[in-house]
C-alpha positions as a Python dict, from the first residue, in 0.01 Angstrom:
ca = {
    (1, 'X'): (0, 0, 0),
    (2, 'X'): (180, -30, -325),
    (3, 'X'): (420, 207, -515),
    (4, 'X'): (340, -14, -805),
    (5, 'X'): (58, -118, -994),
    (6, 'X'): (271, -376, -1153),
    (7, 'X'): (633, -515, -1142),
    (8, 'X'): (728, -579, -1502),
    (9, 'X'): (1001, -836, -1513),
    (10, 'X'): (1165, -802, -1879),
    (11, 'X'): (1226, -548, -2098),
    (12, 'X'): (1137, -713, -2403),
    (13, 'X'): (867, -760, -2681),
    (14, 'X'): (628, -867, -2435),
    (15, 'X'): (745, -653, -2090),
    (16, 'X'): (750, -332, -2337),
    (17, 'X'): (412, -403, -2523),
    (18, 'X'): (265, -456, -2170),
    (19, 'X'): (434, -165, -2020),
    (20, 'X'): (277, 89, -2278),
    (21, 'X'): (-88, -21, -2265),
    (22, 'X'): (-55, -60, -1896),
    (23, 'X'): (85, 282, -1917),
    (24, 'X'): (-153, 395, -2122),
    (25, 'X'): (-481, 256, -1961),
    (26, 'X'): (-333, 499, -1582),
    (27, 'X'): (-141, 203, -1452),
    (28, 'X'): (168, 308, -1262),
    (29, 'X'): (449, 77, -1413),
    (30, 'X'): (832, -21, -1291),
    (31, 'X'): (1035, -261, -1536),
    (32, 'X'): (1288, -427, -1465),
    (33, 'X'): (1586, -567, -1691),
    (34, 'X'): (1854, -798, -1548),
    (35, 'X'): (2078, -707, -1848),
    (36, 'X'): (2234, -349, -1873),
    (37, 'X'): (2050, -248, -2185),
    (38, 'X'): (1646, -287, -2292),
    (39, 'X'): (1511, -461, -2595),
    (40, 'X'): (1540, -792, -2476),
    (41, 'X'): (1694, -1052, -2735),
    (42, 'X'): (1589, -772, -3028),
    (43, 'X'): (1846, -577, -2910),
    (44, 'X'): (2064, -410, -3146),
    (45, 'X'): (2422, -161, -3117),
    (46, 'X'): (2579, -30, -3336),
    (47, 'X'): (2940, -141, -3467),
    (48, 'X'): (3101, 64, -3748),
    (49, 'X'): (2738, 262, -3797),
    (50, 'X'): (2591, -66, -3858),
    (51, 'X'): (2318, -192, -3616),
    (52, 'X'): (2381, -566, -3507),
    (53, 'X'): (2114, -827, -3423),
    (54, 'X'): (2328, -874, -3090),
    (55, 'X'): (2118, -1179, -3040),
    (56, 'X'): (2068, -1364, -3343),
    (57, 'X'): (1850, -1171, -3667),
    (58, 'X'): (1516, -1045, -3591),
    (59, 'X'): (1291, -1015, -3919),
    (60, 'X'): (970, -885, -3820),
    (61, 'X'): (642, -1061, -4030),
    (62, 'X'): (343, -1090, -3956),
    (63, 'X'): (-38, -1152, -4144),
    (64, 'X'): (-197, -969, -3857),
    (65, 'X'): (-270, -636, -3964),
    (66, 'X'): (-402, -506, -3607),
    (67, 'X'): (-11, -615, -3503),
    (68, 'X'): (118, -473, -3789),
    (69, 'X'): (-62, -151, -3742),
    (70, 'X'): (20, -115, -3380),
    (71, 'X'): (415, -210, -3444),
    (72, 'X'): (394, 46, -3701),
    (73, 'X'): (311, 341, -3418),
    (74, 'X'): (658, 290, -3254),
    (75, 'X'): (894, 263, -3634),
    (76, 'X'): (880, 281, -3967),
    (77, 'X'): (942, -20, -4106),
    (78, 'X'): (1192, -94, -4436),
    (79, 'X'): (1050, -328, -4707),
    (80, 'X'): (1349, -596, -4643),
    (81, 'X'): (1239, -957, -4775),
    (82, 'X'): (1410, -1262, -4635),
    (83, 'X'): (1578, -1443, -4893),
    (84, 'X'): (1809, -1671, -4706),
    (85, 'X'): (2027, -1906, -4861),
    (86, 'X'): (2188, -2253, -4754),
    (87, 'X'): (2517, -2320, -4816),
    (88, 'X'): (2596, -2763, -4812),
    (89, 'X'): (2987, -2819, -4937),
    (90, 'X'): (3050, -2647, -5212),
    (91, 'X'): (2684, -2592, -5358),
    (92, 'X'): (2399, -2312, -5286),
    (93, 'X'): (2068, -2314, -5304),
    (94, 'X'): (1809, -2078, -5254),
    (95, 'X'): (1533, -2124, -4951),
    (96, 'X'): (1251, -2213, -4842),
    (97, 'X'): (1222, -2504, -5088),
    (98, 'X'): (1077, -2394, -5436),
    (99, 'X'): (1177, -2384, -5756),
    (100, 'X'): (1487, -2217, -5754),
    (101, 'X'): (1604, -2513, -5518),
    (102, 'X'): (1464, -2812, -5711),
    (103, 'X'): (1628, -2664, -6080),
    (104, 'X'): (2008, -2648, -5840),
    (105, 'X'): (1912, -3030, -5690),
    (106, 'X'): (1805, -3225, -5971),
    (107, 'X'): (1772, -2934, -6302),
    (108, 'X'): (1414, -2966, -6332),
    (109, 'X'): (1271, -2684, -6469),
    (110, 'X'): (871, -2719, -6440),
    (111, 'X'): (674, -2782, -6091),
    (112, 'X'): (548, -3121, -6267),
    (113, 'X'): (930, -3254, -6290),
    (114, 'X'): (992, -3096, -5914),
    (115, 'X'): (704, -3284, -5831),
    (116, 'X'): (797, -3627, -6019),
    (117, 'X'): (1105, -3629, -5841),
    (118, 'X'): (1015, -3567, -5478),
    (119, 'X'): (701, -3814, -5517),
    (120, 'X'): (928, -4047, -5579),
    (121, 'X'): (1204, -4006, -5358),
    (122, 'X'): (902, -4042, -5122),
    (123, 'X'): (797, -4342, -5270),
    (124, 'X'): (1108, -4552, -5263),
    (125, 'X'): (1133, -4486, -4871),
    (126, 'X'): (849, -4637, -4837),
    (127, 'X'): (784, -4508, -4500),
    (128, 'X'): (409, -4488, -4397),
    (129, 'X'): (442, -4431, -4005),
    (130, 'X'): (757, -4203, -3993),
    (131, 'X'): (879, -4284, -3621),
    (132, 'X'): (1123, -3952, -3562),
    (133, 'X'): (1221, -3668, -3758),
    (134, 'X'): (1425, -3827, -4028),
    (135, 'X'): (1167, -4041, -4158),
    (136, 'X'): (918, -3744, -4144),
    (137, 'X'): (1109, -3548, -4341),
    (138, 'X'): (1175, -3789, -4610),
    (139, 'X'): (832, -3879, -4624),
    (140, 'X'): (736, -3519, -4700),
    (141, 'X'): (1036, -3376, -4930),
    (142, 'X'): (1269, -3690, -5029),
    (143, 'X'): (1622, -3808, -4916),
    (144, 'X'): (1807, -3567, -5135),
    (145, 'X'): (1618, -3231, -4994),
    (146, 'X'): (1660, -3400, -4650),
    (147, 'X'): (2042, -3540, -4726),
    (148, 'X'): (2178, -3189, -4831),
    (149, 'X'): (1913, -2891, -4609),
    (150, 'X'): (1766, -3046, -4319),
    (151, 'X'): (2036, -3308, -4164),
    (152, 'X'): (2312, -3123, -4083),
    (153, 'X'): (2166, -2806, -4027),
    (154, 'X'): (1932, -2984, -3784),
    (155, 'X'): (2132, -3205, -3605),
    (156, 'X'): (2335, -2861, -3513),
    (157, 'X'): (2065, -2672, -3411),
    (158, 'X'): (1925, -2923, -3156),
    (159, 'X'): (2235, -3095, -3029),
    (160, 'X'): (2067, -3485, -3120),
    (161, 'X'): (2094, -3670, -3433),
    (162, 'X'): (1770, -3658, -3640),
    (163, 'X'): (1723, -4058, -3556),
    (164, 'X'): (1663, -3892, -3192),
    (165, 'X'): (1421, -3628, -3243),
    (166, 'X'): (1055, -3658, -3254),
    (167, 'X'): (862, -3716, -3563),
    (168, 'X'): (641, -3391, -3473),
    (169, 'X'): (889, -3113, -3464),
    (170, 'X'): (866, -3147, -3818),
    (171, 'X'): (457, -3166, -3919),
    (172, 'X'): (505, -2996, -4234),
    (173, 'X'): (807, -2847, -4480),
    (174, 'X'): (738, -2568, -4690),
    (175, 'X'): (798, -2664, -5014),
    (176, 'X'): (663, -2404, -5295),
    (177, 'X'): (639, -2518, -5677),
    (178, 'X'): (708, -2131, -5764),
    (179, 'X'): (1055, -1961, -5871),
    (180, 'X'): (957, -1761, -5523),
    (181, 'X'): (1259, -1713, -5312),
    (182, 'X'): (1045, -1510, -5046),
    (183, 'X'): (1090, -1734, -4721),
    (184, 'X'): (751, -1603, -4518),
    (185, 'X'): (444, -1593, -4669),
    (186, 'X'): (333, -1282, -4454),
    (187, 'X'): (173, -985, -4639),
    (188, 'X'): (352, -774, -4426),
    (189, 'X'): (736, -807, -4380),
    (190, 'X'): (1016, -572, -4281),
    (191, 'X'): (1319, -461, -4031),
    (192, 'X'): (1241, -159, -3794),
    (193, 'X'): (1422, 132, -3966),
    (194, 'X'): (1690, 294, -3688),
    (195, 'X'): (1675, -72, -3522),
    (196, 'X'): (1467, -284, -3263),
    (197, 'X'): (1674, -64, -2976),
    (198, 'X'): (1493, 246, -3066),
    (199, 'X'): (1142, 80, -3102),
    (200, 'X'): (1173, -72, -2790),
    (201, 'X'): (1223, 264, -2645),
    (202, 'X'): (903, 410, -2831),
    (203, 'X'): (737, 169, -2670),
    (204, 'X'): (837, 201, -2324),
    (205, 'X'): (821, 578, -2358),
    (206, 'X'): (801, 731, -1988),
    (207, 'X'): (798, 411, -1796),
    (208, 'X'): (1047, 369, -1497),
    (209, 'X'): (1237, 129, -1613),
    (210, 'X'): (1610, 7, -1437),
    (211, 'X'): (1846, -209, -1603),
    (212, 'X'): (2113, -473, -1450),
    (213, 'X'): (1837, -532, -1202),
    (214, 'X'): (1799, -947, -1093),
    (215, 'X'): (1440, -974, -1035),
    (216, 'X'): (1514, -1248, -770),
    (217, 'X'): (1748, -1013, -550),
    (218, 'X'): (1531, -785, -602),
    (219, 'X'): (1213, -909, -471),
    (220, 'X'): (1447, -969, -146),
    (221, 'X'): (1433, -628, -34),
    (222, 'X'): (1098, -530, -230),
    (223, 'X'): (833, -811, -196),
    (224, 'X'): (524, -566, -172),
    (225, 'X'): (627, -309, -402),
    (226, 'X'): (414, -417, -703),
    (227, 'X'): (-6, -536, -688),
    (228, 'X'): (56, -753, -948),
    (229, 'X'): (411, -901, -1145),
    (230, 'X'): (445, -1002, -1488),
    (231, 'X'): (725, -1223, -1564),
    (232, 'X'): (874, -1271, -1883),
    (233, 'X'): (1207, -1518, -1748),
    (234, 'X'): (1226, -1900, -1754),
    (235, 'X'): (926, -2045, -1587),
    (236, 'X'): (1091, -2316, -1426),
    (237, 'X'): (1361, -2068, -1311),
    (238, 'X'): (1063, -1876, -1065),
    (239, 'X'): (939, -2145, -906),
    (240, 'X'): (1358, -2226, -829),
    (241, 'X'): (1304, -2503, -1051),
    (242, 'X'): (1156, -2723, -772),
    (243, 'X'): (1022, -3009, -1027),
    (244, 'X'): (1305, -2993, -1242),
    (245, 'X'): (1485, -2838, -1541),
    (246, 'X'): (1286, -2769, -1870),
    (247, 'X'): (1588, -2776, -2126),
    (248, 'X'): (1622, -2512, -2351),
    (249, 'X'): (1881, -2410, -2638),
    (250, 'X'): (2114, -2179, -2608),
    (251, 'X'): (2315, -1963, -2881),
    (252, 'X'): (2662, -1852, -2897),
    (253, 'X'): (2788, -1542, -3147),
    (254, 'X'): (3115, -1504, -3284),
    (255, 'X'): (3078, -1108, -3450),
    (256, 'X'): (3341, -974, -3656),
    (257, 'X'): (3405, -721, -3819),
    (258, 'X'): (3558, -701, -4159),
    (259, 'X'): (3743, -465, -4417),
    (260, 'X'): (3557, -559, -4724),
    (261, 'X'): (3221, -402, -4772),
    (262, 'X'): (3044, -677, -4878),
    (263, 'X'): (3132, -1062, -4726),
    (264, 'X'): (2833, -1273, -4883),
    (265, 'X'): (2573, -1102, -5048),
    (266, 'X'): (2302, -1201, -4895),
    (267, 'X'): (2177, -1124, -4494),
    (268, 'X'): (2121, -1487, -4372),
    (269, 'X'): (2291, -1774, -4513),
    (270, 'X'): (2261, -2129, -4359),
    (271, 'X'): (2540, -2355, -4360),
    (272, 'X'): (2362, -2754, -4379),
    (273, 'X'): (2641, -2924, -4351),
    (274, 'X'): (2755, -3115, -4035),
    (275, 'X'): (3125, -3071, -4052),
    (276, 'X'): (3056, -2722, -4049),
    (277, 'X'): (3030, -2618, -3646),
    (278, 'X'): (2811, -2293, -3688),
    (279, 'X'): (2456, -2296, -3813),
    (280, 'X'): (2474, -1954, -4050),
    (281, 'X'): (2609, -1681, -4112),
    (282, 'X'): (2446, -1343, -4032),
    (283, 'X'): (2590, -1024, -4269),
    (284, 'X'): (2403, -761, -4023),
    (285, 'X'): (2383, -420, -4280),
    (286, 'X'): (2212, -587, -4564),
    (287, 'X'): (1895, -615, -4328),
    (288, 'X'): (1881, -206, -4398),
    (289, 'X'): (2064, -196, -4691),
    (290, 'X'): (2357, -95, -4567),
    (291, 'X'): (2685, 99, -4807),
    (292, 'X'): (2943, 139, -4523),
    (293, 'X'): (3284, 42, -4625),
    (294, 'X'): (3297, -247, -4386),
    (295, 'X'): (3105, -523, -4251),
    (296, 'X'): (2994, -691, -3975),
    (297, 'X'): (2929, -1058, -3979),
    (298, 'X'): (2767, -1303, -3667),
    (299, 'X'): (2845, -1672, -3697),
    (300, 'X'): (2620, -1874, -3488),
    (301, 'X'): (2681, -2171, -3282),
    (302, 'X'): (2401, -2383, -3119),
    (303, 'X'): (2412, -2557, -2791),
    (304, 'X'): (2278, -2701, -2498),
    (305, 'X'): (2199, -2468, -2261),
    (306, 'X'): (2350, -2476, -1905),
    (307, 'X'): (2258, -2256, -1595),
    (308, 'X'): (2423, -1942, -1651),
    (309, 'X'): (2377, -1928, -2045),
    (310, 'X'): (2103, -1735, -2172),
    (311, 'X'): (1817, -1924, -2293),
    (312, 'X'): (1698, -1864, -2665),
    (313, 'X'): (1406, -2074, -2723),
    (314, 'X'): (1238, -2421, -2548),
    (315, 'X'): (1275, -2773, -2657),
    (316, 'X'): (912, -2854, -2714),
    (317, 'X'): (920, -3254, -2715),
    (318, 'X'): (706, -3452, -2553),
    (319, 'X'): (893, -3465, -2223),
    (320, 'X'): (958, -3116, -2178),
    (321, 'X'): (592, -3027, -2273),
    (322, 'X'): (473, -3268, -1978),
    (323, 'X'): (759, -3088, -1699),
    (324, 'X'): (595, -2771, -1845),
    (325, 'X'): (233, -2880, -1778),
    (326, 'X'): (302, -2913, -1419),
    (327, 'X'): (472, -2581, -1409),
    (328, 'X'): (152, -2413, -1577),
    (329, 'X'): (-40, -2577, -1297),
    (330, 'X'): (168, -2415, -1018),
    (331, 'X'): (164, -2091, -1220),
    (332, 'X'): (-159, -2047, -1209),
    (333, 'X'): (-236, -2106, -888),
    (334, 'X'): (14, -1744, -831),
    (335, 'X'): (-295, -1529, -880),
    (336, 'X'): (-120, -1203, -889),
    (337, 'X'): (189, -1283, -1121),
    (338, 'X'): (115, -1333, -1522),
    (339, 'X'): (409, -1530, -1743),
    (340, 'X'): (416, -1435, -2095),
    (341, 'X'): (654, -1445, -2366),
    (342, 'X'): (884, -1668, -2518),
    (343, 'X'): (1033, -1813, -2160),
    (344, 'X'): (762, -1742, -1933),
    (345, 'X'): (496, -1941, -2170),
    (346, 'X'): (737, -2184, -2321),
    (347, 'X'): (707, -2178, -2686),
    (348, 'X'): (895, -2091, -2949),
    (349, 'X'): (709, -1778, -3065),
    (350, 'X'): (707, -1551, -3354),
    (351, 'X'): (748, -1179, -3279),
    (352, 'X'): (395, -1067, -3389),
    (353, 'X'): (265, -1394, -3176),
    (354, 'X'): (445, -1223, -2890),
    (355, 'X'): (274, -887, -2932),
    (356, 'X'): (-52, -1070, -3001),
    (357, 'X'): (-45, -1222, -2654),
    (358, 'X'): (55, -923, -2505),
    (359, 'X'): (-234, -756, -2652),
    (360, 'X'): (-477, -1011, -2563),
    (361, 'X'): (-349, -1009, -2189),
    (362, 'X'): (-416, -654, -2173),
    (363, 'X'): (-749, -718, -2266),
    (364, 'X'): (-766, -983, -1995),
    (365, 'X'): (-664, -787, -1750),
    (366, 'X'): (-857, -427, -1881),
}
C-alpha cells in the first residue's frame, strides 16, 4: 500500500540520525526538506573557503560517549574549545564566570577573595525568594556579574526586560573558582572537520531525500505515501495551530565579509551591553583554525518570532509549557506520526540531546 515506510519531515540532526538507522535496520525512507539545502540549522557554505555557521555557531559537546562515538562514524572531529568572550562598553572579560572574570571585575586574585566578594554582593540584596530572573541572578552571582554579563545580553536575547522573565530560566549560573576559560564542561568537545554540511550527508548516505519540498503541500497530493511520518517542524504549526501560537525566538544574521584576516581573535564574542542591538559576534574560520587572508564575520540579532520567520528555539515559561501540554496531548493521540527535535518536542536542546533522542526513538520503534 505504501511506497514508504516512513515520511521523514526535516533534514536535520534528528530527520538525518533517524533516516540512517531507519535505513539501516531495511526501512525504505523519503526525507523531505522545505529549504533548498540539508543540514537543517547546522548548515554550513562556504564563503571565501571558509565554512559559515549559516544559522548561528554550532559547537558540538557532549559527555555521552555512545553519542560521541556514533557522531564520530560520519566526521572527524577538530579539538576546538569554546572560549567565548563578552564584550560590556569598553571592558572584556573572559566566560563562563571563573577566575579570569572575577581578577577583570573586582582584581581578586584567589577563589577565597572571588568568593568574599560575590557572597556579599549576595548578601546585601538580601533577596531570599527571588520573584523573576533578576533577583535570581543576583542571588546566585551578585549585582556586578549580573549589572555588566547577564542584563543586557539577556534582555536582547528574549525581547523582555529581566523584571519580566521568570525566576526559573535561570536555576543555576556557572560560576568556576578556576583560571579555566573552557565554557562546557564536556569531556568531549569539537567542530566537525569539512563542516556540519558534509556530516549531514554521511549520515543520510543513500536516502531519497528532496529539498524545497513544504511538507504541508505535500501531503495534499501524497497523504498515503508513508506508514508512518516523523516530524521535526513546529508542533503547533501541524496541528494548524488550532489552540494557539507557542512563541518562539527567532534570529536574524548580518554576515560580512572582510579584508583583514583576523577581525577579533576569538570565534564567539558576546556583546552584554543593551545599547548594543546584536547579541555577539561570530568570526566563522577560527572554529577550524582558519589562515585565509580574509574573514567572515555573523552579527546576530534576536527577536520575536512572527509567522514566516524561522523559528530557532522555544520560550519555555510557564505559559508556553502549559499551550505545549495540550499540544503533546493531541500529538499523541496521531499514532502513526512521531515529533522529535528541537521544534517538534519543544525544548531548547543540545546537539548530542538531539541525537540521544533520536537514538532512543529508534529503539522505540526497533
Amino acid at each position: 500500500m505504501y511506497e514508504y515506510d516512513y515520511l521523514i519531515v526535516g533534514a536535520g540532526l534528528y530527520g538525518a540520525v533517524m533516516a540512517h538507522e531507519l535505513n539501516k535496520a531495511g526501512k525504505k525512507c523519503l526525507v523531505i526538506e522545505k529549504r533548498n539545502h540539508i543540514a537543517g540549522n547546522v548548515y554550513c557554505e562556504e564563503i571565501e573557503g571558509i565554512r559559515v555557521h549559516k544559522y548561528g555557531a554550532h559547537i558540538f559537546h557532549t559527555s555521552n560517549q555512545k553519542v560521541w562515538k556514533y557522531m564520530n562514524q560520519f566526521a572527524q572531529f577538530n579539538h576546538y574549545i569554546n572560549s567565548p568572550i563578552a564584550i560590556y562598553k569598553d571592558e572584556l572579560y573572559n566566560l563562563p564566570f571563573n577566575m579570569n572574570t572575577f581578577n577583570k571585575m573586582w582584581g581578586v586574585k584567589t577563589p577565597e577573595q572571588a568568593k568574599q566578594m560575590i557572597r556579599m554582593q549576595i548578601e546585601d540584596s538580601n533577596i531570599t525568594d527571588p520573584k523573576n530572573l533578576e533577583e535570581q541572578a543576583i542571588s546566585l552571582v551578585g549585582k556586578d556579574i549580573y549589572e555588566k554579563l547577564i542584563k543586557g545580553y539577556t534582555q536582547k536575547q528574549w525581547g523582555r526586560a529581566c523584571t519580566e522573565l521568570p525566576a526559573f530560566i535561570i536555576k543555576r549560573l556557572p560560576v568556576r573558582f578556576t583560571y579555566d576559560n573552557n565554557y562546557f564542561n564536556d569531556p568531549y568537545q569539537g567542530i566537525p572537520m569539512g563542516g556540519y554540511t558534509k556530516l549531514i550527508q554521511n549520515m543520510l548516505g543513500e536516502v531519497e531525500v528532496r529539498t524545497g519540498v513544504d511538507f504541508f503541500e505535500f501531503r495534499k497530493t501524497n497523504p498515503d505515501i508513508s506508514k508512518k511520518i516523523i516530524f521535526t517542524g513546529m508542533l503547533d504549526q501541524y496541528f494548524d495551530y488550532k489552540l494557539g501560537e507557542l512563541e518562539y525566538r527567532s534570529v536574524r544574521f548580518e554576515t560580512e565579509v572582510l579584508d583583514c584576516d583576523n577581525y577579533q581573535g576569538n570565534a564567539v564574542v558576546n556583546y552584554t551591553d543593551i545599547d548594543v542591538p546584536y547579541t555577539r559576534i561570530i568570526e566563522h574560520k577560527h572554529f577550524e583554525y582558519g589562515t585565509q587572508e580574509k574573514t567572515v564575520i555573523s552579527k546576530e540579532y534576536s527577536s520575536e518570532w512572527k509567522k514566516g520567520m524561522e523559528p530557532y528555539y522555544p520560550v519555555n515559561d510557564e505559559k508556553n509549557t502549559r499551550l505545549y501540554e495540550k499540544y503533546k496531548e493531541l500529538a499523541d493521540k496521531e499514532k502513526d506520526v512521531i515529533f522529535g527535535g528541537r521544534l517538534g518536542s519543544y525544548r531548547y536542546y543540545d546537539m548530542d540531546k538531539v541525537v540521544e533522542e533520536a537514538l532512543n526513538q529508534v529503539e522505540k520503534l526497533m
